[in-house]
Amino acid sequence: MTFFTSLLNVVCEMAPYLLLGFFIAGVLHVFVPQRFYANYLSRNNRLSVLWAALLGVPLPLCSCGVIPTAIGLRNEKASKGAIASFLIATPQTGIDSILATYSLMGLGFAIIRPVAALITGVCGGLLVNRLVREDDKVAETTSSCQLETGNRIWRVLKYAYYDMIRDIGLRLVIGLVVAALIQVVVPDEFFLTFGSQPLLQMLVILLIAIPMYICSTGSIPVAAALMMKGLSPGAALVMLMAGPAVNLASILVVHKSMGQRFTSLYLMTIVGFSILFGLLLNATGLLTPHSLLLTPNDDCCMSASTLPSPFKLVCATVLTLLILYALMMKLFSNFTTKKTLDPDVIVYRVEDMHCSHCEAAVVRAVEEVPGVTSAKASASANTLTVKGPAAEEAIRAAVEGIGYTFKGRI
């Protein structure tokens, strides 16, 4: 398989789920009132974490598709523990993958998989609630953007397919390219050289599966085929849990959006609990390769080099065009920000802006300052362009008053 074929397959597999995830984020942003999250997900307690995991387990979202939805939850004042629980539990399983797991791997795996996802998500969320506290005030401040006005359908589409993609598009592209390279470089027989050492199998599965993109449904035939060739049930469960739960693209986006400590706990929980459940499954001996409901001639073992379906190709094309458009507009915005031909225009440096919500919050605060004619913020460039004779100290007070770092003129 060539690099471009691998990249095409990865994008095609991801695109439908990612587009769905963006759309759900847009719906959450526009239609779901903030008090819903304040009541159920915003408190640092066990109940909000449990609600987030229960909400996430049945949703058919992969590790990339869940990212924009989770960022939408963050922007609507969900607690970090609830976000972690949702991020961990949701991509591991879904209604579609539960049925597919039952059809290929039997009732045992179909039950263990969602139960493991739920427990892992809840435990990860509780850890984040306990250990990640420093950013809570920042998260509340940066998510305090007021609701926009205008047609709701248009606002959903704009937020889903422009604002969100502009925020995470570059990191997503980098992750996809690296994931495609890994799929080309790593040989198919690599996993099968550790058949007599189940724990080593799990570690190798983690080492390879975590950076790669593989959805919860797409991981099923891979795990089943490897079990038929000697992979232990526990190592197969590790692939079913860790593979869909995280990949390089999602790691980069989560790190950018939620911070280093959050990302570390997020990864440690997935890795630790996938190995724990894998060891427990091997120790019980309840599931073996003989329990699989397939044969070596089944279609699930079909070559991955076949062309994706027309639907996936269309989704991949749409996603690619949206990313290109958003990144071009972002680049154009950064370029025009530096051009201050009007003597009444001043560019300031503002840090701690991470997304379009942050930009909107800064602009609204600054435009209320007397003397400001217009303002424009860029999170990627850390700049605030202000037109008008307003005093710098007044602008500083407005920016710092909503929780961002004002560094003065550039």
Coordinates of C-alpha atoms in Angstrom, one line a residue:
M1 CA 0.0 0.0 0.0
T2 CA 1.4 3.4 -1.0
F3 CA 1.4 6.4 1.3
F4 CA -1.3 8.2 -0.8
T5 CA -3.5 5.2 -0.8
S6 CA -3.1 4.8 2.9
L7 CA -3.9 8.5 3.4
L8 CA -6.9 8.3 1.2
N9 CA -8.2 5.3 3.2
V10 CA -7.6 7.0 6.5
V11 CA -9.4 10.2 5.4
C12 CA -12.3 8.3 3.9
E13 CA -12.7 6.3 7.1
M14 CA -12.6 9.3 9.3
A15 CA -14.5 11.9 7.2
P16 CA -18.1 10.7 7.8
Y17 CA -17.6 10.5 11.5
L18 CA -15.7 13.8 11.7
L19 CA -18.4 15.6 9.7
L20 CA -21.0 14.2 12.0
G21 CA -19.0 15.3 15.0
F22 CA -18.7 18.8 13.7
F23 CA -22.4 18.9 13.1
I24 CA -23.2 17.7 16.6
A25 CA -20.9 20.4 18.0
G26 CA -22.8 23.0 15.9
V27 CA -26.2 21.8 17.2
L28 CA -24.9 21.8 20.8
H29 CA -23.6 25.3 20.4
V30 CA -26.7 26.8 18.9
F31 CA -29.7 24.8 20.2
V32 CA -28.7 23.4 23.6
P33 CA -29.0 25.9 26.4
Q34 CA -26.0 26.5 28.6
R35 CA -28.0 25.8 31.7
F36 CA -28.2 22.1 30.6
Y37 CA -24.5 21.8 31.0
A38 CA -24.4 23.8 34.2
N39 CA -27.0 21.5 35.7
Y40 CA -25.6 18.1 34.6
L41 CA -21.9 18.4 33.5
S42 CA -20.3 21.5 35.0
R43 CA -19.8 20.4 38.6
N44 CA -16.6 18.6 39.6
N45 CA -18.5 15.7 41.1
R46 CA -19.1 12.0 40.2
L47 CA -22.6 12.5 38.8
S48 CA -21.5 14.8 36.0
V49 CA -18.7 12.4 35.0
L50 CA -21.2 9.5 35.0
W51 CA -23.7 11.4 32.9
A52 CA -21.0 12.2 30.3
A53 CA -19.9 8.6 30.0
L54 CA -23.5 7.4 29.7
L55 CA -24.2 10.0 27.1
G56 CA -21.0 9.0 25.1
V57 CA -21.2 5.2 25.1
P58 CA -24.1 4.9 22.6
L59 CA -23.0 7.7 20.3
P60 CA -21.5 6.5 17.0
L61 CA -18.5 8.8 17.1
C62 CA -14.8 7.9 16.5
S63 CA -11.8 9.5 18.3
C64 CA -11.6 12.3 15.7
G65 CA -15.4 12.7 15.4
V66 CA -15.7 13.1 19.2
I67 CA -13.1 15.9 19.4
P68 CA -15.3 18.7 18.0
T69 CA -18.2 17.5 20.1
A70 CA -16.1 17.5 23.3
I71 CA -14.7 21.0 22.5
G72 CA -18.3 22.1 22.0
L73 CA -19.1 20.7 25.5
R74 CA -16.1 22.6 26.9
N75 CA -17.3 25.8 25.3
E76 CA -20.7 25.3 26.8
K77 CA -19.3 25.2 30.3
A78 CA -19.0 21.4 30.9
S79 CA -16.5 20.4 33.6
K80 CA -13.1 19.0 32.5
G81 CA -13.9 15.7 34.3
A82 CA -17.1 15.3 32.3
I83 CA -15.2 16.2 29.1
A84 CA -12.5 13.6 29.8
S85 CA -15.2 11.0 30.6
F86 CA -16.9 11.8 27.3
L87 CA -13.7 11.8 25.3
I88 CA -12.6 8.4 26.7
A89 CA -15.9 6.5 26.6
T90 CA -17.5 7.7 23.4
P91 CA -15.0 6.6 20.6
Q92 CA -14.5 3.1 22.1
T93 CA -18.0 2.0 21.2
G94 CA -21.4 2.9 19.9
I95 CA -24.7 1.4 18.9
D96 CA -23.3 0.4 15.5
S97 CA -20.0 -1.1 16.8
I98 CA -21.8 -3.0 19.6
L99 CA -24.0 -4.8 17.0
A100 CA -21.0 -5.3 14.7
T101 CA -18.9 -6.7 17.6
Y102 CA -21.7 -9.2 18.4
S103 CA -22.0 -10.2 14.8
L104 CA -18.2 -11.0 14.4
M105 CA -16.8 -11.6 17.8
G106 CA -19.8 -13.0 19.9
L107 CA -21.9 -11.9 22.8
G108 CA -18.9 -11.8 25.3
F109 CA -17.0 -9.1 23.5
A110 CA -20.2 -7.2 22.7
I111 CA -20.9 -7.0 26.5
I112 CA -17.3 -6.4 27.7
R113 CA -16.6 -3.6 25.3
P114 CA -19.2 -1.0 26.3
V115 CA -18.8 -1.9 30.0
A116 CA -15.1 -1.4 29.8
A117 CA -15.6 1.9 27.9
L118 CA -18.1 3.2 30.6
I119 CA -15.8 2.2 33.5
T120 CA -12.7 3.7 31.8
G121 CA -14.5 7.0 31.0
V122 CA -15.8 7.4 34.5
C123 CA -12.5 6.7 36.2
G124 CA -10.6 9.0 33.8
G125 CA -13.1 11.8 34.5
L126 CA -12.8 11.4 38.2
L127 CA -9.0 11.6 37.9
V128 CA -9.2 14.8 35.9
N129 CA -11.7 16.3 38.3
R130 CA -9.3 15.6 41.2
L131 CA -6.0 16.5 39.5
V132 CA -6.8 19.2 36.9
R133 CA -8.0 22.2 38.7
E134 CA -5.8 25.1 37.6
D135 CA -7.5 25.8 34.3
D136 CA -11.1 25.6 35.6
K137 CA -11.5 29.4 35.9
V138 CA -9.9 30.0 32.5
A139 CA -12.2 27.4 31.0
E140 CA -15.2 29.2 32.5
T141 CA -14.0 32.6 31.3
T142 CA -13.2 31.6 27.8
S143 CA -16.5 29.8 27.3
S144 CA -18.5 32.8 28.3
C145 CA -19.1 33.9 24.8
Q146 CA -22.5 35.2 24.3
L147 CA -24.9 33.6 21.9
E148 CA -24.9 34.9 18.3
T149 CA -27.9 36.2 16.6
G150 CA -29.3 35.3 13.2
N151 CA -30.7 32.2 11.5
R152 CA -30.0 29.1 13.6
I153 CA -29.4 26.7 10.8
W154 CA -26.8 29.0 9.3
R155 CA -25.2 29.4 12.7
V156 CA -25.0 25.6 13.1
L157 CA -23.3 25.2 9.7
K158 CA -20.9 28.1 10.2
Y159 CA -19.8 26.9 13.6
A160 CA -19.6 23.3 12.6
Y161 CA -17.9 23.6 9.2
Y162 CA -15.9 26.8 9.5
D163 CA -15.1 27.9 13.0
M164 CA -14.4 24.4 14.4
I165 CA -12.3 23.4 11.3
R166 CA -10.3 26.6 11.5
D167 CA -9.5 25.9 15.1
I168 CA -8.3 22.3 14.8
G169 CA -7.7 21.8 11.0
L170 CA -3.9 22.1 10.9
R171 CA -3.3 19.7 13.8
L172 CA -5.7 17.3 12.2
V173 CA -3.9 17.3 8.9
I174 CA -0.5 16.7 10.6
G175 CA -1.9 13.8 12.6
L176 CA -3.5 12.2 9.5
V177 CA -0.2 12.4 7.5
V178 CA 1.8 10.8 10.3
A179 CA -0.9 8.1 10.8
A180 CA -0.8 7.3 7.1
L181 CA 3.0 7.0 7.3
I182 CA 2.8 4.6 10.2
Q183 CA 0.3 2.4 8.3
V184 CA 2.7 2.2 5.4
V185 CA 5.9 1.6 7.3
V186 CA 4.7 -1.0 9.9
P187 CA 4.5 -4.5 8.4
D188 CA 1.3 -6.5 8.8
E189 CA 3.1 -9.4 10.4
F190 CA 4.7 -7.3 13.2
F191 CA 1.9 -8.1 15.7
L192 CA 2.2 -11.8 15.2
T193 CA 5.8 -12.2 16.3
F194 CA 4.8 -12.0 20.0
G195 CA 2.3 -14.8 20.2
S196 CA 3.7 -16.4 23.3
Q197 CA 3.8 -13.2 25.4
P198 CA 0.3 -11.7 25.8
L199 CA 1.5 -8.7 27.8
L200 CA 4.1 -7.9 25.2
Q201 CA 1.4 -8.2 22.6
M202 CA -0.6 -5.6 24.4
L203 CA 2.3 -3.2 24.6
V204 CA 3.0 -3.6 20.9
I205 CA -0.7 -3.1 20.1
L206 CA -0.7 0.1 22.1
L207 CA 2.6 1.3 20.6
I208 CA 1.2 1.0 17.1
A209 CA -2.6 1.4 17.5
I210 CA -2.6 4.6 19.5
P211 CA -1.0 6.8 16.9
M212 CA -3.0 5.3 14.0
Y213 CA -6.5 6.2 13.1
I214 CA -9.0 3.3 13.5
C215 CA -12.6 3.6 14.2
S216 CA -14.6 1.5 16.7
T217 CA -16.3 -0.5 13.9
G218 CA -13.3 -0.7 11.7
S219 CA -11.2 -2.2 14.5
I220 CA -13.5 -5.2 14.9
P221 CA -12.4 -7.2 11.8
V222 CA -8.8 -6.4 12.4
A223 CA -9.0 -7.6 16.0
A224 CA -10.9 -10.7 15.0
A225 CA -8.5 -11.6 12.2
L226 CA -5.5 -11.2 14.5
M227 CA -7.1 -13.4 17.1
M228 CA -7.6 -16.1 14.5
K229 CA -3.8 -15.9 13.9
G230 CA -2.9 -16.3 17.6
L231 CA -3.4 -12.9 19.1
S232 CA -4.7 -13.2 22.7
P233 CA -8.2 -12.1 23.5
G234 CA -6.8 -9.6 26.0
A235 CA -4.6 -8.0 23.3
A236 CA -7.5 -7.9 21.0
L237 CA -9.6 -6.1 23.6
V238 CA -6.7 -3.6 24.0
M239 CA -6.9 -2.9 20.3
L240 CA -10.7 -2.5 20.5
M241 CA -10.4 0.0 23.4
A242 CA -7.2 2.0 22.8
G243 CA -7.2 2.0 19.0
P244 CA -10.5 3.8 18.5
A245 CA -10.2 5.8 21.7
V246 CA -7.2 7.9 20.6
N247 CA -4.9 8.6 17.7
L248 CA -2.2 11.1 16.9
A249 CA -4.6 13.6 15.4
S250 CA -6.8 13.6 18.5
I251 CA -3.8 13.7 20.8
L252 CA -2.6 16.9 19.1
V253 CA -6.0 18.6 19.2
V254 CA -6.7 17.6 22.8
H255 CA -3.3 18.9 23.9
K256 CA -4.0 22.2 22.1
S257 CA -7.5 22.6 23.5
M258 CA -7.3 21.1 27.0
G259 CA -3.7 21.4 28.1
Q260 CA -0.8 19.1 28.9
R261 CA -1.9 17.7 32.2
F262 CA -5.4 16.9 30.9
T263 CA -3.9 15.1 27.9
S264 CA -1.5 13.1 30.0
L265 CA -4.3 11.8 32.3
Y266 CA -6.5 11.2 29.3
L267 CA -3.8 9.0 27.7
M268 CA -2.7 7.3 30.9
T269 CA -6.3 6.3 31.7
I270 CA -6.9 4.8 28.3
V271 CA -3.5 2.9 28.3
G272 CA -3.8 1.7 31.9
F273 CA -7.4 0.5 31.8
S274 CA -7.1 -1.2 28.4
I275 CA -4.2 -3.2 29.7
L276 CA -6.0 -3.9 33.0
F277 CA -9.1 -5.2 31.2
G278 CA -7.0 -7.2 28.7
L279 CA -5.1 -8.9 31.6
L280 CA -8.4 -9.7 33.3
L281 CA -9.9 -11.1 30.2
N282 CA -6.9 -13.4 29.6
A283 CA -6.9 -14.5 33.3
T284 CA -10.6 -15.5 33.2
G285 CA -10.2 -17.5 30.0
L286 CA -13.8 -16.8 29.1
L287 CA -13.1 -15.8 25.5
T288 CA -10.9 -17.6 23.1
P289 CA -10.3 -17.5 19.3
H290 CA -12.7 -20.4 19.0
S291 CA -15.6 -18.2 20.3
L292 CA -15.4 -15.9 17.2
L293 CA -18.4 -16.0 14.9
L294 CA -16.4 -15.9 11.7
T295 CA -14.2 -18.0 9.5
P296 CA -11.0 -17.2 7.6
N297 CA -13.0 -16.7 4.4
D298 CA -15.3 -14.1 5.8
D299 CA -15.5 -10.7 4.1
C300 CA -14.2 -9.0 7.2
C301 CA -10.7 -10.2 6.3
M302 CA -10.9 -8.6 2.9
S303 CA -7.9 -6.6 1.8
A304 CA -7.8 -3.0 3.0
S305 CA -6.4 -1.8 -0.4
T306 CA -9.9 -1.9 -2.0
L307 CA -11.3 1.6 -2.8
P308 CA -13.6 3.2 -0.3
S309 CA -17.3 3.4 -0.9
P310 CA -18.6 6.4 -3.0
F311 CA -20.2 7.8 0.1
K312 CA -16.9 7.9 2.0
L313 CA -15.2 9.4 -1.0
V314 CA -17.7 12.2 -1.2
C315 CA -17.4 12.8 2.6
A316 CA -13.6 12.9 2.2
T317 CA -13.8 15.3 -0.6
V318 CA -16.1 17.6 1.3
L319 CA -13.9 17.5 4.4
T320 CA -10.8 18.2 2.4
L321 CA -12.3 21.2 0.7
L322 CA -13.6 22.5 4.1
I323 CA -10.2 22.2 5.7
L324 CA -8.5 23.9 2.7
Y325 CA -10.9 26.8 2.8
A326 CA -10.7 27.2 6.5
L327 CA -6.9 27.1 6.6
M328 CA -6.6 29.5 3.6
M329 CA -8.9 32.0 5.3
K330 CA -6.9 31.6 8.5
L331 CA -3.7 32.2 6.7
F332 CA -5.2 35.2 4.9
S333 CA -6.4 36.6 8.2
N334 CA -2.9 36.3 9.7
F335 CA -1.4 38.0 6.7
T336 CA -3.9 40.9 6.7
T337 CA -3.5 41.4 10.4
K338 CA 0.1 42.5 9.9
K339 CA -0.8 45.1 7.3
T340 CA -1.6 48.3 9.3
L341 CA -1.7 50.9 6.6
D342 CA -4.3 53.0 8.4
P343 CA -2.6 55.1 11.1
D344 CA -5.7 54.8 13.3
V345 CA -5.2 51.0 13.5
I346 CA -3.0 49.5 16.2
V347 CA -2.1 45.8 16.7
Y348 CA -1.7 44.4 20.2
R349 CA -0.5 41.0 21.4
V350 CA -3.1 39.0 23.4
E351 CA -2.2 35.5 24.7
D352 CA -4.4 32.6 25.9
M353 CA -6.8 32.8 23.0
H354 CA -7.4 29.2 21.8
C355 CA -10.4 29.2 19.4
S356 CA -13.0 31.3 17.7
H357 CA -15.0 31.6 20.9
C358 CA -12.0 33.3 22.5
E359 CA -11.7 35.7 19.5
A360 CA -15.4 36.6 19.8
A361 CA -15.1 37.2 23.5
V362 CA -12.1 39.5 23.2
V363 CA -13.7 41.5 20.3
R364 CA -17.0 42.0 22.2
A365 CA -15.2 43.2 25.3
V366 CA -12.9 45.6 23.3
E367 CA -15.6 47.0 21.1
E368 CA -17.4 48.2 24.3
V369 CA -14.3 50.4 25.1
P370 CA -15.0 54.1 24.3
G371 CA -13.1 55.2 21.2
V372 CA -12.9 51.8 19.6
T373 CA -14.5 51.8 16.1
S374 CA -13.9 48.1 15.3
A375 CA -11.7 45.2 16.5
K376 CA -10.5 41.9 15.2
A377 CA -8.8 39.1 17.1
S378 CA -6.7 36.2 15.9
A379 CA -6.1 33.2 18.2
S380 CA -3.5 31.7 15.9
A381 CA -1.4 34.9 15.7
N382 CA -2.2 36.0 19.2
T383 CA -3.1 39.4 17.9
L384 CA -5.8 42.0 18.5
T385 CA -6.3 44.7 15.8
V386 CA -8.1 47.8 17.1
K387 CA -9.3 50.7 15.0
G388 CA -10.0 54.0 16.8
P389 CA -8.4 56.4 19.3
A390 CA -9.1 54.4 22.4
A391 CA -6.4 54.4 25.2
E392 CA -4.2 51.4 25.5
E393 CA -4.9 51.1 29.2
A394 CA -8.6 50.9 28.6
I395 CA -8.1 48.1 26.1
R396 CA -5.8 46.3 28.5
A397 CA -8.4 46.5 31.2
A398 CA -11.1 45.1 28.9
V399 CA -8.9 42.2 27.8
E400 CA -7.6 41.3 31.2
G401 CA -11.1 41.7 32.7
I402 CA -12.3 38.7 30.8
G403 CA -9.3 36.5 31.6
Y404 CA -6.8 36.9 28.7
T405 CA -3.2 38.1 28.8
F406 CA -2.5 41.5 27.3
K407 CA 1.1 42.1 26.2
G408 CA 0.8 45.5 24.6
R409 CA 1.6 46.8 21.2
I410 CA 3.4 44.7 18.6

